[in-house]
Every structure is written in C-alpha cells, then in structure tokens.
Short mmCIF file of C-alpha atoms in Angstrom, two decimals:
data_model
loop_
_atom_site.label_atom_id
_atom_site.label_comp_id
_atom_site.label_asym_id
_atom_site.label_seq_id
_atom_site.Cartn_x
_atom_site.Cartn_y
_atom_site.Cartn_z
CA MET U 8 -68.22 46.80 -37.09
CA LYS U 9 -66.13 44.40 -39.13
CA HIS U 10 -67.59 41.10 -40.28
CA LEU U 11 -65.59 38.09 -41.42
CA ILE U 12 -66.82 36.48 -44.63
CA LEU U 13 -64.29 33.71 -44.73
CA ALA U 14 -65.90 31.28 -47.12
CA GLY U 15 -66.19 33.75 -49.99
CA THR U 16 -62.83 35.30 -49.28
CA ALA U 17 -61.11 31.93 -49.18
CA THR U 18 -62.75 30.78 -52.40
CA ALA U 19 -61.68 33.92 -54.24
CA VAL U 20 -58.12 33.75 -52.95
CA LEU U 21 -57.82 30.07 -53.72
CA ALA U 22 -59.14 30.57 -57.25
CA LEU U 23 -56.50 33.24 -57.90
CA PHE U 24 -53.83 31.08 -56.32
CA ALA U 25 -54.78 28.04 -58.36
CA GLY U 26 -54.77 30.11 -61.52
CA ALA U 27 -51.20 31.17 -60.83
CA ALA U 28 -49.97 27.65 -61.52
CA SER U 29 -48.84 27.23 -65.08
CA ALA U 30 -49.82 24.37 -67.37
CA ALA U 31 -46.23 23.13 -67.03
CA ASP U 32 -46.87 22.43 -63.35
CA ALA U 33 -48.40 19.00 -63.85
CA PRO U 34 -48.39 17.12 -60.55
CA LYS U 35 -45.69 14.50 -60.06
CA CYS U 36 -46.37 11.73 -57.59
CA GLY U 37 -45.04 8.25 -56.85
CA LEU U 38 -43.98 6.41 -59.99
CA ALA U 39 -45.25 9.29 -62.16
CA ASN U 40 -46.15 6.86 -64.97
CA GLY U 41 -49.71 8.00 -65.65
CA GLN U 42 -51.09 4.48 -65.12
CA ALA U 43 -53.83 3.84 -62.57
CA ALA U 44 -52.92 1.32 -59.88
CA SER U 45 -55.14 -1.75 -59.80
CA GLY U 46 -53.50 -4.18 -57.38
CA GLU U 47 -54.44 -5.08 -53.81
CA PRO U 48 -55.10 -1.87 -51.82
CA ILE U 49 -52.83 -0.79 -48.97
CA ASN U 50 -54.81 0.56 -46.02
CA ILE U 51 -53.41 3.75 -44.46
CA GLY U 52 -55.29 5.73 -41.82
CA ALA U 53 -55.55 9.26 -40.49
CA ILE U 54 -57.45 10.90 -37.64
CA VAL U 55 -58.32 14.59 -37.72
CA SER U 56 -60.27 17.12 -35.66
CA ARG U 57 -62.78 18.25 -38.24
CA THR U 58 -66.16 18.71 -36.53
CA GLY U 59 -66.00 21.05 -33.54
CA PRO U 60 -64.57 24.48 -32.68
CA ASP U 61 -62.64 24.55 -35.97
CA ASP U 62 -62.03 22.36 -39.01
CA PHE U 63 -58.50 21.06 -38.56
CA SER U 64 -58.44 18.56 -41.42
CA ALA U 65 -56.37 20.31 -44.11
CA SER U 66 -53.37 18.05 -43.48
CA ALA U 67 -55.26 14.83 -44.18
CA GLN U 68 -57.10 16.36 -47.12
CA ALA U 69 -53.76 17.31 -48.68
CA ALA U 70 -52.37 13.83 -47.93
CA LYS U 71 -55.43 12.35 -49.65
CA ALA U 72 -54.78 14.53 -52.68
CA TYR U 73 -51.21 13.22 -52.86
CA PHE U 74 -52.28 9.60 -52.43
CA ASP U 75 -54.96 10.07 -55.12
CA CYS U 76 -52.20 11.34 -57.40
CA VAL U 77 -50.04 8.34 -56.47
CA ASN U 78 -52.91 5.96 -57.28
CA ALA U 79 -53.28 7.61 -60.70
CA ASN U 80 -49.56 7.12 -61.30
CA GLY U 81 -48.82 3.48 -60.61
CA GLY U 82 -49.61 3.39 -56.89
CA ILE U 83 -47.05 1.72 -54.64
CA ASN U 84 -45.48 -0.43 -57.34
CA GLY U 85 -48.92 -1.31 -58.64
CA ARG U 86 -50.87 -1.27 -55.38
CA PRO U 87 -53.22 1.64 -54.69
CA VAL U 88 -53.42 3.37 -51.33
CA ASN U 89 -56.79 3.10 -49.58
CA TYR U 90 -56.63 6.21 -47.41
CA ILE U 91 -59.16 6.18 -44.55
CA ILE U 92 -59.79 9.44 -42.65
CA GLY U 93 -61.65 9.55 -39.33
CA ASP U 94 -63.03 12.67 -37.61
CA ASP U 95 -62.50 12.63 -33.83
CA GLN U 96 -64.79 15.67 -33.36
CA TRP U 97 -62.27 17.10 -30.86
CA ASN U 98 -63.22 14.25 -28.52
CA PRO U 99 -60.48 11.96 -27.14
CA GLU U 100 -62.91 9.08 -26.61
CA ILE U 101 -63.94 9.19 -30.26
CA ALA U 102 -60.27 9.46 -31.24
CA ALA U 103 -59.54 6.24 -29.32
CA GLN U 104 -62.49 4.48 -30.92
CA LEU U 105 -61.36 5.52 -34.39
CA ALA U 106 -57.82 4.29 -33.74
CA ALA U 107 -59.10 0.90 -32.59
CA LYS U 108 -61.17 0.56 -35.74
CA LEU U 109 -58.32 1.60 -38.04
CA VAL U 110 -55.60 -0.43 -36.33
CA ASP U 111 -57.48 -3.55 -35.25
CA ASP U 112 -60.31 -3.87 -37.76
CA GLN U 113 -59.03 -2.23 -40.94
CA LYS U 114 -55.43 -3.31 -40.36
CA VAL U 115 -53.81 -0.10 -41.50
CA VAL U 116 -50.07 -0.43 -42.12
CA ALA U 117 -49.45 3.12 -40.87
CA MET U 118 -51.10 6.40 -39.92
CA VAL U 119 -50.24 9.33 -42.19
CA GLY U 120 -51.35 12.96 -42.24
CA ASN U 121 -53.02 13.07 -38.82
CA SER U 122 -53.98 16.51 -37.51
CA SER U 123 -55.84 16.68 -34.21
CA PHE U 124 -55.92 18.49 -30.89
CA VAL U 125 -56.76 15.35 -28.92
CA GLU U 126 -55.66 12.31 -30.90
CA CYS U 127 -52.02 12.01 -29.79
CA ALA U 128 -52.82 11.86 -26.10
CA ALA U 129 -55.50 9.27 -26.74
CA ASN U 130 -53.59 7.03 -29.14
CA ALA U 131 -49.81 7.48 -29.15
CA ALA U 132 -49.17 4.74 -26.58
CA GLY U 133 -51.55 2.37 -28.37
CA TYR U 134 -49.82 2.90 -31.70
CA ALA U 135 -46.48 2.02 -30.13
CA GLU U 136 -47.97 -1.11 -28.53
CA LYS U 137 -49.39 -2.27 -31.88
CA GLY U 138 -46.25 -1.40 -33.86
CA VAL U 139 -47.95 1.35 -35.85
CA VAL U 140 -45.83 4.31 -36.98
CA ALA U 141 -47.73 7.58 -37.33
CA ILE U 142 -46.19 10.10 -39.73
CA ALA U 143 -48.49 12.93 -38.74
CA GLY U 144 -48.89 16.03 -40.83
CA VAL U 145 -49.68 18.21 -37.82
CA GLY U 146 -48.85 17.33 -34.24
CA VAL U 147 -50.52 19.49 -31.60
CA PRO U 148 -50.37 18.14 -28.01
CA ARG U 149 -47.03 17.49 -26.35
CA GLU U 150 -47.61 13.73 -26.68
CA CYS U 151 -47.25 14.10 -30.46
CA PHE U 152 -43.60 15.05 -30.00
CA THR U 153 -42.60 12.81 -27.10
CA ALA U 154 -43.91 9.42 -28.29
CA TRP U 155 -41.84 6.57 -29.70
CA THR U 156 -43.72 5.91 -32.95
CA TYR U 157 -45.49 9.26 -33.48
CA ALA U 158 -43.49 11.60 -35.73
CA PRO U 159 -45.05 14.86 -37.01
CA LEU U 160 -43.81 16.83 -40.01
CA ASN U 161 -44.69 20.17 -38.43
CA ALA U 162 -42.87 21.99 -35.64
CA GLY U 163 -45.81 22.04 -33.25
CA PRO U 164 -47.54 24.85 -31.35
CA ARG U 165 -44.85 25.29 -28.72
CA LEU U 166 -42.03 25.98 -31.18
CA SER U 167 -44.24 27.93 -33.57
CA THR U 168 -45.59 30.14 -30.77
CA LEU U 169 -42.12 30.75 -29.35
CA ALA U 170 -40.64 31.47 -32.78
CA VAL U 171 -43.05 34.34 -33.46
CA ALA U 172 -42.52 35.75 -29.95
CA GLU U 173 -38.76 35.69 -30.51
CA HIS U 174 -39.19 37.49 -33.83
CA ILE U 175 -41.38 40.22 -32.34
CA ASN U 176 -38.89 40.69 -29.51
CA LYS U 177 -36.01 40.97 -31.96
CA THR U 178 -37.71 43.37 -34.37
CA SER U 179 -39.67 45.59 -31.97
CA GLY U 180 -37.98 45.20 -28.61
CA ALA U 181 -41.17 43.82 -27.03
CA LYS U 182 -40.47 42.61 -23.48
CA LYS U 183 -43.91 41.92 -22.04
CA PHE U 184 -46.02 39.20 -23.64
CA VAL U 185 -49.43 37.65 -23.16
CA CYS U 186 -49.93 34.23 -24.74
CA ILE U 187 -53.50 33.06 -25.47
CA ALA U 188 -54.06 29.36 -26.11
CA PRO U 189 -56.77 26.67 -25.85
CA ASN U 190 -57.41 25.06 -22.49
CA ILE U 191 -56.70 21.55 -23.77
CA PRO U 192 -54.38 19.24 -21.79
CA ASN U 193 -50.75 19.42 -22.94
CA VAL U 194 -51.65 21.90 -25.69
CA GLY U 195 -52.24 25.47 -24.53
CA ALA U 196 -50.21 25.58 -21.33
CA TRP U 197 -47.37 23.62 -22.95
CA ALA U 198 -47.24 26.01 -25.92
CA CYS U 199 -47.33 29.17 -23.84
CA ASP U 200 -44.84 27.79 -21.31
CA GLY U 201 -42.27 27.85 -24.09
CA VAL U 202 -42.65 31.62 -24.33
CA THR U 203 -42.53 31.94 -20.53
CA VAL U 204 -39.33 29.94 -20.16
CA TRP U 205 -37.65 31.83 -23.01
CA ALA U 206 -38.81 35.19 -21.64
CA ASN U 207 -37.48 34.44 -18.16
CA GLN U 208 -34.09 33.60 -19.66
CA ASN U 209 -33.96 36.72 -21.84
CA GLY U 210 -34.99 39.61 -19.60
CA ALA U 211 -38.65 39.54 -20.62
CA GLU U 212 -41.88 38.29 -19.08
CA SER U 213 -44.93 36.41 -20.33
CA SER U 214 -48.39 35.64 -18.93
CA THR U 215 -50.79 32.97 -20.17
CA ILE U 216 -54.54 33.01 -20.80
CA LEU U 217 -56.18 29.65 -21.51
CA ILE U 218 -59.61 29.64 -23.12
CA ASP U 219 -62.29 27.14 -24.05
CA PRO U 220 -62.01 27.08 -27.87
CA GLY U 221 -65.67 26.13 -28.22
CA SER U 222 -67.33 28.79 -26.09
CA SER U 223 -65.02 31.72 -25.38
CA ASP U 224 -66.04 35.37 -25.88
CA ALA U 225 -63.45 36.99 -28.14
CA THR U 226 -63.93 40.52 -26.82
CA SER U 227 -63.63 39.45 -23.19
CA VAL U 228 -60.51 37.44 -24.00
CA VAL U 229 -58.71 40.25 -25.80
CA LEU U 230 -59.68 42.82 -23.15
CA GLN U 231 -58.36 40.53 -20.43
CA ALA U 232 -55.07 40.27 -22.33
CA ALA U 233 -54.90 44.03 -22.89
CA SER U 234 -55.51 44.69 -19.18
CA MET U 235 -52.08 43.16 -18.51
CA SER U 236 -50.48 46.04 -20.50
CA PRO U 237 -48.45 43.80 -22.84
CA ASP U 238 -46.14 44.91 -25.60
CA ALA U 239 -47.31 41.90 -27.63
CA ILE U 240 -50.16 39.38 -27.64
CA ILE U 241 -49.29 35.98 -29.06
CA LEU U 242 -52.13 33.73 -30.25
CA SER U 243 -51.61 29.98 -30.16
CA LEU U 244 -55.12 29.18 -31.38
CA PRO U 245 -56.76 27.36 -34.29
CA LYS U 246 -57.60 29.78 -37.09
CA GLY U 247 -61.35 29.70 -36.56
CA VAL U 248 -60.90 30.74 -32.92
CA MET U 249 -58.06 33.17 -33.61
CA LEU U 250 -59.81 35.37 -36.19
CA PRO U 251 -62.64 36.56 -33.92
CA VAL U 252 -60.03 37.57 -31.33
CA LEU U 253 -58.26 39.71 -33.93
CA VAL U 254 -61.55 41.28 -35.06
CA ALA U 255 -62.33 42.12 -31.43
CA ALA U 256 -58.84 43.59 -31.01
CA GLU U 257 -59.40 45.88 -34.00
CA GLU U 258 -62.80 46.98 -32.69
CA GLN U 259 -61.05 48.02 -29.48
CA GLY U 260 -58.24 49.75 -31.37
CA LEU U 261 -55.67 47.47 -29.76
CA HIS U 262 -53.94 46.64 -33.05
CA GLU U 263 -52.63 50.23 -33.08
CA THR U 264 -50.78 49.96 -29.76
CA ILE U 265 -50.02 46.27 -29.21
CA LYS U 266 -48.04 43.90 -31.40
CA PHE U 267 -49.95 40.78 -32.45
CA GLY U 268 -48.49 37.45 -33.51
CA SER U 269 -49.65 33.92 -34.11
CA ALA U 270 -48.41 30.38 -34.33
CA ALA U 271 -48.55 28.74 -37.76
CA SER U 272 -52.30 28.15 -37.46
CA GLY U 273 -52.70 31.74 -38.61
CA TYR U 274 -50.67 31.26 -41.78
CA SER U 275 -53.38 30.68 -44.37
CA LEU U 276 -54.02 32.42 -47.68
CA ASP U 277 -57.42 33.74 -46.66
CA VAL U 278 -56.38 35.40 -43.39
CA PRO U 279 -54.92 38.74 -44.64
CA GLY U 280 -57.96 39.42 -46.80
CA ALA U 281 -60.35 38.42 -44.04
CA LEU U 282 -58.67 40.83 -41.64
CA GLY U 283 -58.49 43.71 -44.11
CA PRO U 284 -56.06 46.61 -44.63
CA ALA U 285 -56.18 47.77 -41.00
CA TRP U 286 -53.87 44.86 -40.20
CA ASP U 287 -51.30 45.47 -42.93
CA GLY U 288 -47.86 45.10 -41.36
CA LYS U 289 -49.40 44.49 -37.91
CA PHE U 290 -49.97 40.74 -37.69
CA VAL U 291 -46.93 38.46 -37.67
CA VAL U 292 -47.30 34.70 -38.02
CA ASN U 293 -44.85 31.87 -37.86
CA MET U 294 -44.37 29.64 -40.90
CA GLU U 295 -43.42 26.06 -40.19
CA PHE U 296 -42.64 25.53 -43.88
CA GLN U 297 -41.80 27.36 -47.11
CA PRO U 298 -43.89 30.45 -47.99
CA LEU U 299 -47.14 29.29 -49.56
CA ASP U 300 -46.37 31.07 -52.83
CA ALA U 301 -42.69 30.08 -53.02
CA ASP U 302 -41.59 29.37 -56.57
CA THR U 303 -39.57 26.26 -55.78
CA PRO U 304 -39.96 22.77 -57.31
CA ASP U 305 -41.55 20.97 -54.35
CA ASN U 306 -43.78 23.87 -53.41
CA ARG U 307 -44.97 24.17 -57.01
CA ASN U 308 -45.68 20.45 -57.02
CA TRP U 309 -47.67 20.76 -53.79
CA ARG U 310 -49.82 23.43 -55.42
CA ALA U 311 -50.19 21.36 -58.60
CA VAL U 312 -51.28 18.29 -56.60
CA MET U 313 -53.80 20.38 -54.69
CA ASP U 314 -55.16 21.96 -57.86
CA ALA U 315 -55.55 18.59 -59.56
CA TYR U 316 -56.76 16.40 -56.71
CA ALA U 317 -58.22 18.63 -53.95
CA GLY U 318 -61.27 20.84 -54.07
CA LYS U 319 -60.94 24.62 -54.03
CA ASP U 320 -62.52 24.61 -50.57
CA VAL U 321 -59.53 22.71 -49.14
CA PRO U 322 -57.21 25.29 -47.54
CA ARG U 323 -53.88 25.97 -49.19
CA ASP U 324 -52.16 26.58 -45.88
CA THR U 325 -49.15 25.49 -43.88
CA PHE U 326 -51.01 22.42 -42.62
CA ALA U 327 -51.81 21.34 -46.18
CA GLN U 328 -48.09 21.56 -46.91
CA ALA U 329 -47.53 19.27 -43.91
CA GLY U 330 -50.03 16.70 -45.14
CA TYR U 331 -48.50 16.69 -48.60
CA LEU U 332 -45.06 16.09 -47.13
CA SER U 333 -46.24 13.29 -44.84
CA ALA U 334 -47.87 11.44 -47.74
CA ARG U 335 -44.86 11.94 -49.98
CA LEU U 336 -42.49 10.69 -47.29
CA ALA U 337 -44.62 7.59 -46.70
CA THR U 338 -44.90 6.93 -50.43
CA GLU U 339 -41.16 7.17 -51.01
CA ALA U 340 -40.49 4.83 -48.08
CA MET U 341 -43.01 2.22 -49.27
CA LEU U 342 -41.77 2.32 -52.87
CA LYS U 343 -38.51 0.80 -51.60
CA LEU U 344 -40.35 -2.29 -50.35
CA ASP U 345 -41.35 -5.49 -52.13
CA PRO U 346 -45.01 -4.72 -52.99
CA ALA U 347 -45.99 -8.28 -52.09
CA LYS U 348 -44.58 -7.79 -48.58
CA ILE U 349 -46.03 -4.42 -47.64
CA GLU U 350 -47.43 -4.97 -44.17
CA ARG U 351 -47.38 -3.13 -40.87
CA ASP U 352 -43.97 -4.39 -39.71
CA SER U 353 -42.18 -3.72 -42.98
CA VAL U 354 -43.73 -0.27 -43.32
CA ALA U 355 -42.89 0.61 -39.70
CA THR U 356 -39.27 -0.38 -40.32
CA ALA U 357 -39.08 1.61 -43.57
CA LEU U 358 -40.53 4.73 -41.97
CA SER U 359 -38.38 4.52 -38.86
CA GLU U 360 -35.25 4.33 -41.02
CA VAL U 361 -35.88 7.68 -42.72
CA LYS U 362 -32.91 9.89 -41.85
CA THR U 363 -32.71 12.53 -44.55
CA PHE U 364 -36.08 13.34 -46.09
CA GLU U 365 -35.39 16.49 -48.07
CA SER U 366 -37.75 19.04 -49.56
CA ASP U 367 -37.48 22.72 -50.39
CA ILE U 368 -40.69 23.14 -48.35
CA LEU U 369 -38.62 22.38 -45.24
CA CYS U 370 -35.88 24.54 -43.78
CA ALA U 371 -33.77 21.45 -43.03
CA PRO U 372 -33.92 17.72 -43.81
CA TRP U 373 -36.48 15.82 -41.74
CA TYR U 374 -35.53 12.64 -39.91
CA TYR U 375 -37.23 9.99 -37.79
CA GLY U 376 -35.73 10.24 -34.31
CA ALA U 377 -35.66 6.54 -33.45
CA GLU U 378 -32.56 6.93 -31.29
CA LEU U 379 -34.32 9.59 -29.21
CA SER U 380 -37.65 7.77 -28.91
CA ARG U 381 -39.26 11.13 -29.71
CA HIS U 382 -39.55 13.41 -32.70
CA ASN U 383 -39.31 17.15 -33.38
CA ALA U 384 -37.14 17.32 -36.49
CA ASN U 385 -38.84 20.44 -37.85
CA ASN U 386 -37.41 23.09 -35.52
CA THR U 387 -35.96 25.74 -37.84
CA LEU U 388 -38.66 28.20 -38.91
CA ARG U 389 -39.58 31.40 -40.76
CA ASN U 390 -42.04 34.26 -40.09
CA ALA U 391 -44.35 36.39 -42.25
CA VAL U 392 -46.45 39.53 -41.83
CA THR U 393 -49.74 40.68 -43.36
CA ASP U 394 -49.07 42.94 -46.33
CA ASN U 395 -51.62 44.34 -48.79
CA GLY U 396 -53.98 41.38 -48.65
CA THR U 397 -51.30 38.72 -48.65
CA TRP U 398 -48.23 37.59 -46.69
CA LYS U 399 -44.71 38.96 -46.82
CA THR U 400 -41.89 36.81 -45.50
CA VAL U 401 -39.94 38.78 -42.91
CA SER U 402 -37.38 36.29 -41.63
CA ASP U 403 -35.44 33.39 -43.06
CA CYS U 404 -34.98 29.97 -41.46
CA ALA U 405 -33.87 30.32 -37.83
CA ALA U 406 -33.46 27.77 -35.05
CA VAL U 407 -36.03 28.11 -32.25
CA ASN U 408 -34.42 28.67 -28.85
CA ASP U 409 -36.47 26.27 -26.75
CA PRO U 410 -34.67 24.50 -23.86
CA GLU U 411 -36.93 21.49 -24.49
CA LEU U 412 -34.90 20.88 -27.64
CA THR U 413 -31.63 20.16 -25.82
CA ASP U 414 -31.70 16.45 -26.63
CA ILE U 415 -32.85 17.14 -30.19
CA ARG U 416 -30.02 19.59 -30.84
CA ALA U 417 -27.44 17.17 -29.40
CA PHE U 418 -28.72 14.38 -31.63
CA GLU U 419 -28.72 16.59 -34.72
CA ALA U 420 -25.09 17.44 -34.09
CA THR U 421 -24.25 13.74 -34.58
CA LEU U 422 -25.97 13.78 -38.00
CA ARG U 423 -23.72 16.49 -39.44
#
C-alpha cells in the first residue's frame, strides 16, 4: 500500500527548487531602493481558507512575501503595507465576520490575495456596498467571477477543470468523463457543469460526483467514478482531498486504464514525487499560469521573493504565483497615487482602472472588467503532466471553450 509523506517530500522539493535560484536573482519589489518604509501603514486585508479540509492559504502567503519585500524597498512611496490575513476555516459565517472586522474596524483600503472556498459568496456583495475592491489571488466559487468589485487573478475551477478535460479529449480521444468536485454551493457543480456543457456540444458526455471534502472516503469515491466506465476522471478538488483519491485509484489499478486529470489545484511541486513513478505520464493538470520552473524574468522574481520572504513550508505552486501577481498589481496601482491620499476610494479607482497588467507568468494581459461588472480575465491556459518526479508542460496557452465566457470574449475583442 502506498503512503503519502507530503511534508517531507514538499520540504525536500522546495529546498532543491530554492537552491536553483542564482545569487543574481535578488528579489525586486516596489521602489526597489533597499530602504525600509517607515511612514503611516496602509491596511490591506485578505481572507483565506486555511484551517479545515485543506490549507488553501498559499496565495495570501505569497502576497505577504511580496508586500514584505515592498516594505523593505521603500513601501508605497514611503508607507509600509500592513497586510492582515484572516482564516475563515471554510466557514461562510466566519468569513463574513472577518470581512466586517477588516472593512469596518480595520479600515482596509482593499482586499488582496484572497483564496477561499466560501468567502466570495459571503462577502462579494458587501465589498461592493462598501466600495472595497478585492484583487483576489484565487477565486473559487462562481460569485468570485460574477461580482462587481471582486476580481481574481486566477482562471477559477470551472475554466481550469474544463481546460484539462479538453486537453485529454484532444490528445487521447476520451469521450466519456466523470468530474469529481466538492459539494460546496456554486463551486463543485458549477465547475463540473462546464465540462458537461462542453461535452454535450462536442459529441462527448460527462457525469458529476460531488463529495464532502471534509469526510469523504477516497476509495468509495474513485470506485463510484470507475463504475460509470469513463475514459477519463477529472478532479476539481483541493490538493489535500485530491491526493488520497489518486492513491486509491492506484491501489485499484485504475490509473492503468483510465485517464486522470486535475484542475490547477493539483499543480504543485510536491505532487509528482508524492504520487511516485507509477503516475509518470498518467496525471495531467491544468496550469493557470507559467510553469513553476519557467526561466522568465517575472517567474524568476516570484521565486526570488518566495525564497527571501516566505518560509520553505509555503507551497511554491500555481496559487502562490497568483498571490504574488495580485500583490504586485496592487502595489503598482498604489504607487501611482499621492501617498498622502491613499484611502479606500482612491485605491478602488486605481485598481478598477487597470487595463493591461502584463507579466510573463500570465498567458495574456490581465484587466479589470469594470465595463462587464464581472471578471474572468485569465482564461487562456496551459497543461502539464507528471514526468519523472516533476512536471512536463504538454500544451501552450490556449483559450478555454466555455460558453459562459461569451460576454468576456466579446469585451476582449474591443481591447485589441
């Protein structure tokens, strides 16, 4: 029987990964002047799902690393960022309480780097009412992508899940899918429905299994999926819930006869090693951003920031890339403001006017969709496969074919 030893595996992988950065890769953040900021702090908040079925806080931890780097390099024109992270414990009531504290009591000027399974549904309407813009690292529920002032940097589980299903269909001819996702309102069913709609339009079929992420039995889940005789099983699950399902699939020998894929939650440095060589070439994941080891300027800077300002236990994964980008975007927008007049209204205006935020970590420039009153700018994605203990990129940037993006695509055409 296979046992996952994730903590040790992750630490070893991260140590090797950190060592790959050269001394020349000194982190560059904000004003990059090497002078610690000492002015009046600027309060910025984040809410994450950390305590519960899985730790989903990498985005905010990466954003904190970037803001720490900014504070060590002049801050926001002299003013340091006071970054306040709250853990909603996967509980929407706690998420609402945290938002009230951050927005009403601590007077945050914006929310940056959020990553939660429940926070958007609980708080998106309240942010809009209070004039708070949320530049989330990782949006999960549908409300994260359909709210006026909530704009995630990631693609979201629906697009990421569909993208990997499309890739498996294209490369293997798979026609019958089973999508497994958490039974959380506007998360699991919404994500898997994307595969279903696409399959129905492309001569394929897809069934959905929704599970309780806190108490499901991995073997029962994977056997239920296999009983439907699929060509491919697509996992739209947080990593900590996904890995036991894959271990159970291997124990049943299903990885030899069924294709397996995952949304971007599976794209983490420690996953291939945790799964072992039996999965080489057999587990495809979607990447919402640049490959983690890409030798490009922004991606190198992300790694350098993480090495300098985040602990080795903080995942170097796709969600950490998202948090880094959200903090960098917010920093660049605030640096254009008069530091004496940085307040909620001015920051909201600056963030909502971002139209071409560019980074080599992204497939295409990111924009705030103010004209649409919703946001899903990251919709062109890549895929990777397990390969000899690491990841191998197997597709370049490709637009996801989701009918829900009709208004997004029409708007993007006006930007060209």
